[in-house]
Amino acid sequence: MNNIISLIANLDYNNEIRSNPFVHILYSGNQNDLCQMLISVRQILNIFAQQNLQLEINNTKWNKDGITVAGGNFSLDTDDELNQLAHPLGLCLDDDQTIYIADNGNHRIVAWKSNSNTGQIVAGGNQEGSELNQLSWPTDVIIDKQNDSFIISDQINRRVMQWPRQNNTNGQIIISDIDCYGLAMDNDGYLYVSDTEKNEVKRWKIGEENGTVVAGGNGNGNDLNQLNNPTFIFVDRDNSLYVSDSGNHRVIKWTKDAKEGIVVAGGKHMRISLKGLPNPRGVVVDQLGQIYVATGRGHVMGNLSKPLAEPTGLAFDQKGNLYVADSAFGRILKFEINNN
């Protein structure tokens, strides 16, 4: 059976995020002002024909109003208290729904337990610096369950750090001299890191000195074997790599061992705006192959009780609730799945 990719753009005037075979935009109601968008693209690939299974397309929805679950306590005097975040970027969740946040402007990683009013510093937080107990503008964080540690993209220090989850006073450098941004890990424990300077993504075995280029690495450009300022990344269970190719305003998918990628959102294949997806950031993919992308131009979307301003990192919890790092407002929003 041939791969089926539906890329039909529909406007949702109810400001709802829908899960179906089309592209849906979190929309402000003005057709001339697509300021901030959270895009859901259904990519139906290999619909289990060999297993004689039937994939039923559902109409799963998320509530249109996000709930602030971390940060959001803006103050003109300070932004580094434990109930505050300063330009949060990447985030991930543990099995108990604790959120781990790359608190970029505060040079720290913060753990925020469910229903808590404050966070807990689990890495950095000792002012900006390059010592082993410090971070400098971290962009992403993931959990390495095999080694009971955090992996942190410490971008301005040009290093990737491994930080123990217990007795976490200091981290250790596992990759150095890299303009790192996004992080991902596959089921075999391989680490993937996007490099915005070399316009590539490498795969690393933790503890080994050299990584392997798995996307890009052919200079800055918009050909299918190139990237332009890759930011956040995601690896699915088939070890396919999804890259927010920010400078090319697209999301590009690289299957395992591929020599070039496939544009799955934005670029020349989806004219949502003059530049496709304006500066895509966070990207996640669910088990049905549906892609979610945070993107925008830094404006605030109206007509929402909790408007988004510069959405970046994305993550799902085990119940299917969607979490968004709303960077400019210094908060994490939770969009609860609507089962009605």
mmCIF file of C-alpha atoms in Angstrom:
data_model
loop_
_atom_site.group_PDB
_atom_site.id
_atom_site.type_symbol
_atom_site.label_atom_id
_atom_site.label_comp_id
_atom_site.label_asym_id
_atom_site.label_seq_id
_atom_site.Cartn_x
_atom_site.Cartn_y
_atom_site.Cartn_z
ATOM 1 C CA MET A 1 0.000 0.000 0.000
ATOM 2 C CA ASN A 2 1.357 3.409 -0.949
ATOM 3 C CA ASN A 3 2.082 5.960 1.717
ATOM 4 C CA ILE A 4 -0.728 8.455 2.137
ATOM 5 C CA ILE A 5 0.089 11.972 3.203
ATOM 6 C CA SER A 6 -2.782 14.451 3.632
ATOM 7 C CA LEU A 7 -1.686 18.056 3.713
ATOM 8 C CA ILE A 8 -4.959 19.961 3.365
ATOM 9 C CA ALA A 9 -5.056 23.143 5.424
ATOM 10 C CA ASN A 10 -8.310 23.828 7.283
ATOM 11 C CA LEU A 11 -9.039 26.805 9.512
ATOM 12 C CA ASP A 12 -10.580 25.986 12.882
ATOM 13 C CA TYR A 13 -12.727 28.922 13.965
ATOM 14 C CA ASN A 14 -13.313 27.366 17.411
ATOM 15 C CA ASN A 15 -9.611 27.623 18.278
ATOM 16 C CA GLU A 16 -9.527 23.851 18.788
ATOM 17 C CA ILE A 17 -6.648 21.486 18.170
ATOM 18 C CA ARG A 18 -8.062 18.484 16.332
ATOM 19 C CA SER A 19 -6.571 15.106 15.581
ATOM 20 C CA ASN A 20 -7.647 14.025 12.093
ATOM 21 C CA PRO A 21 -6.170 13.478 8.622
ATOM 22 C CA PHE A 22 -5.799 17.186 7.906
ATOM 23 C CA VAL A 23 -3.699 20.126 8.968
ATOM 24 C CA HIS A 24 -5.347 22.218 11.666
ATOM 25 C CA ILE A 25 -4.179 25.578 12.893
ATOM 26 C CA LEU A 26 -4.706 27.096 16.317
ATOM 27 C CA TYR A 27 -6.219 30.196 14.785
ATOM 28 C CA SER A 28 -7.066 33.674 16.046
ATOM 29 C CA GLY A 29 -10.062 34.238 13.766
ATOM 30 C CA ASN A 30 -8.494 36.756 11.363
ATOM 31 C CA GLN A 31 -7.507 35.203 8.040
ATOM 32 C CA ASN A 32 -4.892 37.912 7.485
ATOM 33 C CA ASP A 33 -3.256 37.465 10.857
ATOM 34 C CA LEU A 34 -1.967 33.917 11.352
ATOM 35 C CA CYS A 35 0.241 35.087 14.170
ATOM 36 C CA GLN A 36 0.877 31.995 16.244
ATOM 37 C CA MET A 37 0.101 28.507 15.089
ATOM 38 C CA LEU A 38 0.166 25.100 16.630
ATOM 39 C CA ILE A 39 -0.097 22.728 13.718
ATOM 40 C CA SER A 40 -1.174 19.132 13.684
ATOM 41 C CA VAL A 41 -0.350 17.137 10.563
ATOM 42 C CA ARG A 42 -1.675 13.625 10.137
ATOM 43 C CA GLN A 43 0.739 11.525 8.154
ATOM 44 C CA ILE A 44 -0.726 8.065 7.567
ATOM 45 C CA LEU A 45 2.067 5.681 6.603
ATOM 46 C CA ASN A 46 1.745 1.965 5.993
ATOM 47 C CA ILE A 47 -1.678 1.490 7.555
ATOM 48 C CA PHE A 48 -0.889 -1.889 9.095
ATOM 49 C CA ALA A 49 -2.076 -3.711 5.952
ATOM 50 C CA GLN A 50 0.351 -6.565 6.506
ATOM 51 C CA GLN A 51 -1.062 -7.196 9.970
ATOM 52 C CA ASN A 52 -4.657 -7.003 8.684
ATOM 53 C CA LEU A 53 -5.373 -4.269 11.199
ATOM 54 C CA GLN A 54 -7.655 -1.334 10.578
ATOM 55 C CA LEU A 55 -6.699 2.150 11.623
ATOM 56 C CA GLU A 56 -9.707 4.163 12.669
ATOM 57 C CA ILE A 57 -9.328 7.908 12.305
ATOM 58 C CA ASN A 58 -10.779 9.510 15.400
ATOM 59 C CA ASN A 59 -11.783 13.058 16.237
ATOM 60 C CA THR A 60 -9.719 13.510 19.359
ATOM 61 C CA LYS A 61 -9.777 17.096 20.613
ATOM 62 C CA TRP A 62 -7.903 19.097 23.193
ATOM 63 C CA ASN A 63 -9.510 21.846 25.248
ATOM 64 C CA LYS A 64 -8.950 25.223 23.631
ATOM 65 C CA ASP A 65 -7.962 26.916 26.895
ATOM 66 C CA GLY A 66 -4.552 26.020 28.254
ATOM 67 C CA ILE A 67 -3.930 25.672 31.982
ATOM 68 C CA THR A 68 -0.767 27.208 33.407
ATOM 69 C CA VAL A 69 1.041 24.356 35.175
ATOM 70 C CA ALA A 70 4.476 25.966 35.653
ATOM 71 C CA GLY A 71 5.712 29.541 35.840
ATOM 72 C CA GLY A 72 3.527 32.398 34.672
ATOM 73 C CA ASN A 73 4.212 34.594 37.702
ATOM 74 C CA PHE A 74 5.478 37.651 35.872
ATOM 75 C CA SER A 75 7.158 40.383 37.889
ATOM 76 C CA LEU A 76 9.002 43.543 36.888
ATOM 77 C CA ASP A 77 11.414 43.015 39.775
ATOM 78 C CA THR A 78 12.584 39.436 39.249
ATOM 79 C CA ASP A 79 12.113 36.354 37.078
ATOM 80 C CA ASP A 80 14.356 33.832 38.847
ATOM 81 C CA GLU A 81 12.206 32.816 41.811
ATOM 82 C CA LEU A 82 11.202 29.160 42.077
ATOM 83 C CA ASN A 83 7.659 29.993 40.957
ATOM 84 C CA GLN A 84 8.959 31.726 37.813
ATOM 85 C CA LEU A 85 10.485 30.814 34.462
ATOM 86 C CA ALA A 86 12.546 32.991 32.128
ATOM 87 C CA HIS A 87 12.113 32.085 28.455
ATOM 88 C CA PRO A 88 11.580 28.327 28.890
ATOM 89 C CA LEU A 89 12.463 26.257 25.819
ATOM 90 C CA GLY A 90 12.642 22.440 25.752
ATOM 91 C CA LEU A 91 10.734 20.265 28.196
ATOM 92 C CA CYS A 92 10.019 16.618 28.944
ATOM 93 C CA LEU A 93 7.834 14.649 31.346
ATOM 94 C CA ASP A 94 8.498 11.723 33.638
ATOM 95 C CA ASP A 95 6.091 8.844 34.235
ATOM 96 C CA ASP A 96 4.669 10.614 37.301
ATOM 97 C CA GLN A 97 3.891 13.736 35.194
ATOM 98 C CA THR A 98 6.725 15.770 36.669
ATOM 99 C CA ILE A 99 7.754 18.359 34.067
ATOM 100 C CA TYR A 100 11.453 19.043 33.488
ATOM 101 C CA ILE A 101 12.064 22.422 31.885
ATOM 102 C CA ALA A 102 15.077 24.054 30.260
ATOM 103 C CA ASP A 103 14.703 27.418 32.015
ATOM 104 C CA ASN A 104 16.845 29.166 29.437
ATOM 105 C CA GLY A 105 17.094 32.675 30.869
ATOM 106 C CA ASN A 106 17.780 31.418 34.395
ATOM 107 C CA HIS A 107 20.533 28.992 33.284
ATOM 108 C CA ARG A 108 18.956 26.042 35.040
ATOM 109 C CA ILE A 109 16.821 22.929 34.682
ATOM 110 C CA VAL A 110 13.705 22.984 36.847
ATOM 111 C CA ALA A 111 11.501 20.067 37.912
ATOM 112 C CA TRP A 112 7.852 20.938 38.387
ATOM 113 C CA LYS A 113 5.685 18.305 40.056
ATOM 114 C CA SER A 114 2.018 17.960 39.170
ATOM 115 C CA ASN A 115 -0.189 20.522 40.978
ATOM 116 C CA SER A 116 2.839 22.249 42.504
ATOM 117 C CA ASN A 117 3.104 26.037 42.798
ATOM 118 C CA THR A 118 6.896 26.077 42.653
ATOM 119 C CA GLY A 119 9.677 24.269 40.866
ATOM 120 C CA GLN A 120 12.832 22.596 42.122
ATOM 121 C CA ILE A 121 16.259 23.196 40.587
ATOM 122 C CA VAL A 122 17.760 19.890 39.439
ATOM 123 C CA ALA A 123 20.692 21.206 37.360
ATOM 124 C CA GLY A 124 22.497 24.526 37.169
ATOM 125 C CA GLY A 125 20.952 27.460 38.968
ATOM 126 C CA ASN A 126 24.341 28.725 40.151
ATOM 127 C CA GLN A 127 24.311 31.777 37.895
ATOM 128 C CA GLU A 128 25.522 31.647 34.317
ATOM 129 C CA GLY A 129 28.905 30.005 33.872
ATOM 130 C CA SER A 130 30.966 27.166 32.480
ATOM 131 C CA GLU A 131 31.840 25.247 35.653
ATOM 132 C CA LEU A 132 30.450 21.728 36.056
ATOM 133 C CA ASN A 133 27.734 23.008 38.398
ATOM 134 C CA GLN A 134 26.669 25.754 35.984
ATOM 135 C CA LEU A 135 24.805 26.164 32.699
ATOM 136 C CA SER A 136 24.648 28.923 30.099
ATOM 137 C CA TRP A 137 21.353 29.387 28.258
ATOM 138 C CA PRO A 138 20.292 25.692 28.121
ATOM 139 C CA THR A 139 17.919 24.926 25.260
ATOM 140 C CA ASP A 140 16.682 21.380 25.847
ATOM 141 C CA VAL A 141 16.549 18.557 28.384
ATOM 142 C CA ILE A 142 15.636 14.864 28.126
ATOM 143 C CA ILE A 143 15.640 11.944 30.566
ATOM 144 C CA ASP A 144 18.102 9.076 30.160
ATOM 145 C CA LYS A 145 16.325 6.322 32.086
ATOM 146 C CA GLN A 146 19.074 3.754 31.496
ATOM 147 C CA ASN A 147 21.601 5.900 33.357
ATOM 148 C CA ASP A 148 19.115 7.642 35.691
ATOM 149 C CA SER A 149 20.269 11.035 34.485
ATOM 150 C CA PHE A 150 19.305 14.146 32.572
ATOM 151 C CA ILE A 151 20.881 15.039 29.230
ATOM 152 C CA ILE A 152 21.134 18.804 28.798
ATOM 153 C CA SER A 153 21.891 20.949 25.760
ATOM 154 C CA ASP A 154 24.137 23.638 27.285
ATOM 155 C CA GLN A 155 24.251 25.714 24.128
ATOM 156 C CA ILE A 156 26.351 28.784 24.900
ATOM 157 C CA ASN A 157 28.957 26.600 26.622
ATOM 158 C CA ARG A 158 28.993 24.477 23.434
ATOM 159 C CA ARG A 159 28.572 21.226 25.301
ATOM 160 C CA VAL A 160 26.093 18.465 26.056
ATOM 161 C CA MET A 161 26.006 17.494 29.715
ATOM 162 C CA GLN A 162 24.871 14.428 31.604
ATOM 163 C CA TRP A 163 23.527 15.278 35.035
ATOM 164 C CA PRO A 164 22.651 12.581 37.616
ATOM 165 C CA ARG A 165 19.095 12.665 38.903
ATOM 166 C CA GLN A 166 20.335 11.757 42.395
ATOM 167 C CA ASN A 167 23.087 13.734 44.170
ATOM 168 C CA ASN A 168 22.904 16.190 41.311
ATOM 169 C CA THR A 169 25.388 18.861 42.415
ATOM 170 C CA ASN A 170 27.545 18.626 39.282
ATOM 171 C CA GLY A 171 27.167 17.365 35.750
ATOM 172 C CA GLN A 172 29.737 15.909 33.380
ATOM 173 C CA ILE A 173 30.497 16.854 29.791
ATOM 174 C CA ILE A 174 29.700 14.045 27.345
ATOM 175 C CA ILE A 175 29.967 16.037 24.077
ATOM 176 C CA SER A 176 32.068 19.171 23.663
ATOM 177 C CA ASP A 177 32.635 21.849 21.011
ATOM 178 C CA ILE A 178 29.145 21.614 19.532
ATOM 179 C CA ASP A 179 26.536 24.302 18.865
ATOM 180 C CA CYS A 180 23.876 22.033 20.349
ATOM 181 C CA TYR A 181 20.173 22.834 20.468
ATOM 182 C CA GLY A 182 17.659 19.947 20.357
ATOM 183 C CA LEU A 183 17.983 16.505 21.958
ATOM 184 C CA ALA A 184 16.296 13.135 21.489
ATOM 185 C CA MET A 185 16.956 9.521 22.459
ATOM 186 C CA ASP A 186 15.831 6.325 20.734
ATOM 187 C CA ASN A 187 14.745 3.060 22.335
ATOM 188 C CA ASP A 188 18.281 1.654 22.051
ATOM 189 C CA GLY A 189 19.744 4.480 24.129
ATOM 190 C CA TYR A 190 21.386 6.374 21.270
ATOM 191 C CA LEU A 191 21.477 10.142 21.729
ATOM 192 C CA TYR A 192 20.600 12.559 18.900
ATOM 193 C CA VAL A 193 21.797 16.182 18.954
ATOM 194 C CA SER A 194 21.062 18.992 16.500
ATOM 195 C CA ASP A 195 23.988 21.287 15.660
ATOM 196 C CA THR A 196 22.862 24.730 14.471
ATOM 197 C CA GLU A 197 26.362 25.740 13.371
ATOM 198 C CA LYS A 198 27.124 22.686 11.220
ATOM 199 C CA ASN A 199 23.476 22.345 10.130
ATOM 200 C CA GLU A 200 23.313 18.672 10.987
ATOM 201 C CA VAL A 201 22.018 16.132 13.469
ATOM 202 C CA LYS A 202 24.377 13.508 14.877
ATOM 203 C CA ARG A 203 23.683 10.235 16.660
ATOM 204 C CA TRP A 204 25.930 9.362 19.595
ATOM 205 C CA LYS A 205 26.473 6.320 21.753
ATOM 206 C CA ILE A 206 26.896 7.789 25.216
ATOM 207 C CA GLY A 207 30.497 7.359 26.293
ATOM 208 C CA GLU A 208 31.905 7.274 22.771
ATOM 209 C CA GLU A 209 33.934 10.161 21.387
ATOM 210 C CA ASN A 210 32.577 10.428 17.844
ATOM 211 C CA GLY A 211 29.031 10.666 16.572
ATOM 212 C CA THR A 212 27.485 9.761 13.223
ATOM 213 C CA VAL A 213 25.735 12.306 11.007
ATOM 214 C CA VAL A 214 22.138 11.145 10.467
ATOM 215 C CA ALA A 215 20.635 14.313 8.940
ATOM 216 C CA GLY A 216 22.138 17.230 7.043
ATOM 217 C CA GLY A 217 25.877 17.740 7.263
ATOM 218 C CA ASN A 218 26.068 18.988 3.677
ATOM 219 C CA GLY A 219 26.344 22.677 4.382
ATOM 220 C CA ASN A 220 23.671 25.302 4.902
ATOM 221 C CA GLY A 221 20.916 25.009 2.288
ATOM 222 C CA ASN A 222 17.391 23.941 1.406
ATOM 223 C CA ASP A 223 18.058 20.799 -0.614
ATOM 224 C CA LEU A 224 16.673 17.561 0.798
ATOM 225 C CA ASN A 225 20.128 16.537 2.040
ATOM 226 C CA GLN A 226 20.659 19.872 3.803
ATOM 227 C CA LEU A 227 19.428 21.748 6.850
ATOM 228 C CA ASN A 228 19.359 25.411 7.829
ATOM 229 C CA ASN A 229 19.457 26.112 11.570
ATOM 230 C CA PRO A 230 17.962 22.854 12.891
ATOM 231 C CA THR A 231 16.442 23.292 16.339
ATOM 232 C CA PHE A 232 14.197 20.764 18.096
ATOM 233 C CA ILE A 233 14.157 17.109 17.042
ATOM 234 C CA PHE A 234 12.157 13.945 17.686
ATOM 235 C CA VAL A 235 12.880 10.238 17.111
ATOM 236 C CA ASP A 236 9.969 7.819 16.710
ATOM 237 C CA ARG A 237 9.842 4.111 17.542
ATOM 238 C CA ASP A 238 11.073 3.227 14.023
ATOM 239 C CA ASN A 239 14.145 5.435 14.580
ATOM 240 C CA SER A 240 12.911 7.950 12.025
ATOM 241 C CA LEU A 241 14.181 11.415 12.850
ATOM 242 C CA TYR A 242 12.006 14.546 12.618
ATOM 243 C CA VAL A 243 13.847 17.870 12.464
ATOM 244 C CA SER A 244 12.459 21.372 12.907
ATOM 245 C CA ASP A 245 14.460 22.878 10.057
ATOM 246 C CA SER A 246 13.872 26.396 11.296
ATOM 247 C CA GLY A 247 15.764 28.388 8.664
ATOM 248 C CA ASN A 248 13.961 26.535 5.879
ATOM 249 C CA HIS A 249 10.556 26.913 7.591
ATOM 250 C CA ARG A 250 9.815 23.220 7.395
ATOM 251 C CA VAL A 251 9.784 19.942 9.287
ATOM 252 C CA ILE A 252 11.806 17.268 7.548
ATOM 253 C CA LYS A 253 11.808 13.531 8.249
ATOM 254 C CA TRP A 254 14.883 11.332 7.863
ATOM 255 C CA THR A 255 14.276 7.602 7.965
ATOM 256 C CA LYS A 256 17.011 5.409 9.404
ATOM 257 C CA ASP A 257 20.188 5.444 7.249
ATOM 258 C CA ALA A 258 18.583 7.797 4.672
ATOM 259 C CA LYS A 259 20.802 10.062 2.557
ATOM 260 C CA GLU A 260 18.170 12.772 2.312
ATOM 261 C CA GLY A 261 15.001 13.783 4.096
ATOM 262 C CA ILE A 262 11.311 14.048 3.241
ATOM 263 C CA VAL A 263 9.474 17.317 3.866
ATOM 264 C CA VAL A 264 6.415 16.491 5.976
ATOM 265 C CA ALA A 265 5.300 20.025 6.874
ATOM 266 C CA GLY A 266 6.016 23.502 5.544
ATOM 267 C CA GLY A 267 8.637 24.204 2.920
ATOM 268 C CA LYS A 268 7.347 24.279 -0.647
ATOM 269 C CA HIS A 269 4.667 21.708 0.063
ATOM 270 C CA MET A 270 2.330 23.659 2.322
ATOM 271 C CA ARG A 271 1.535 27.314 1.705
ATOM 272 C CA ILE A 272 0.236 28.229 5.128
ATOM 273 C CA SER A 273 2.287 31.408 4.925
ATOM 274 C CA LEU A 274 4.731 32.909 2.492
ATOM 275 C CA LYS A 275 7.507 30.988 4.213
ATOM 276 C CA GLY A 276 5.692 27.750 4.963
ATOM 277 C CA LEU A 277 6.008 27.210 8.708
ATOM 278 C CA PRO A 278 7.427 30.405 10.196
ATOM 279 C CA ASN A 279 10.436 29.313 12.248
ATOM 280 C CA PRO A 280 9.240 25.921 13.526
ATOM 281 C CA ARG A 281 10.464 24.933 16.977
ATOM 282 C CA GLY A 282 9.148 22.096 19.137
ATOM 283 C CA VAL A 283 8.143 18.920 17.309
ATOM 284 C CA VAL A 284 6.618 15.689 18.641
ATOM 285 C CA VAL A 285 5.031 12.684 16.918
ATOM 286 C CA ASP A 286 2.384 10.400 18.401
ATOM 287 C CA GLN A 287 2.037 6.638 17.932
ATOM 288 C CA LEU A 288 -0.254 7.114 14.927
ATOM 289 C CA GLY A 289 2.386 9.133 13.109
ATOM 290 C CA GLN A 290 0.687 12.467 13.726
ATOM 291 C CA ILE A 291 3.110 15.385 13.887
ATOM 292 C CA TYR A 292 2.744 18.405 16.182
ATOM 293 C CA VAL A 293 4.795 21.541 15.572
ATOM 294 C CA ALA A 294 5.104 24.770 17.562
ATOM 295 C CA THR A 295 5.698 27.704 15.276
ATOM 296 C CA GLY A 296 5.216 31.443 15.012
ATOM 297 C CA ARG A 297 6.724 34.863 14.477
ATOM 298 C CA GLY A 298 6.771 36.099 18.030
ATOM 299 C CA HIS A 299 3.349 37.770 17.990
ATOM 300 C CA VAL A 300 0.538 37.124 20.443
ATOM 301 C CA MET A 301 -2.563 35.312 19.224
ATOM 302 C CA GLY A 302 -5.815 36.869 20.315
ATOM 303 C CA ASN A 303 -9.238 35.425 21.151
ATOM 304 C CA LEU A 304 -7.844 32.907 23.628
ATOM 305 C CA SER A 305 -8.195 33.040 27.397
ATOM 306 C CA LYS A 306 -4.520 32.064 27.529
ATOM 307 C CA PRO A 307 -2.980 33.388 24.287
ATOM 308 C CA LEU A 308 0.343 31.977 23.148
ATOM 309 C CA ALA A 309 3.414 34.127 22.709
ATOM 310 C CA GLU A 310 6.351 32.314 21.122
ATOM 311 C CA PRO A 311 5.509 28.644 21.724
ATOM 312 C CA THR A 312 8.650 26.494 21.673
ATOM 313 C CA GLY A 313 8.972 23.094 23.357
ATOM 314 C CA LEU A 314 6.213 20.472 23.143
ATOM 315 C CA ALA A 315 5.552 17.249 25.034
ATOM 316 C CA PHE A 316 2.771 14.756 25.762
ATOM 317 C CA ASP A 317 2.058 13.006 29.033
ATOM 318 C CA GLN A 318 0.902 9.399 29.262
ATOM 319 C CA LYS A 319 -2.742 10.460 29.182
ATOM 320 C CA GLY A 320 -2.360 12.354 25.912
ATOM 321 C CA ASN A 321 -2.439 15.860 27.393
ATOM 322 C CA LEU A 322 -0.340 18.348 25.435
ATOM 323 C CA TYR A 323 2.228 20.617 27.144
ATOM 324 C CA VAL A 324 3.562 23.776 25.481
ATOM 325 C CA ALA A 325 6.444 25.998 26.585
ATOM 326 C CA ASP A 326 5.062 29.504 26.063
ATOM 327 C CA SER A 327 8.436 31.198 26.165
ATOM 328 C CA ALA A 328 7.652 34.895 25.974
ATOM 329 C CA PHE A 329 5.140 34.596 28.814
ATOM 330 C CA GLY A 330 7.496 32.480 30.932
ATOM 331 C CA ARG A 331 5.134 29.579 31.515
ATOM 332 C CA ILE A 332 4.176 26.024 30.597
ATOM 333 C CA LEU A 333 0.617 25.477 29.391
ATOM 334 C CA LYS A 334 -1.246 22.190 29.559
ATOM 335 C CA PHE A 335 -3.973 21.492 26.991
ATOM 336 C CA GLU A 336 -6.083 18.691 28.416
ATOM 337 C CA ILE A 337 -7.434 16.018 26.126
ATOM 338 C CA ASN A 338 -11.203 16.222 25.729
ATOM 339 C CA ASN A 339 -12.727 12.755 25.967
ATOM 340 C CA ASN A 340 -16.337 13.924 25.582
#
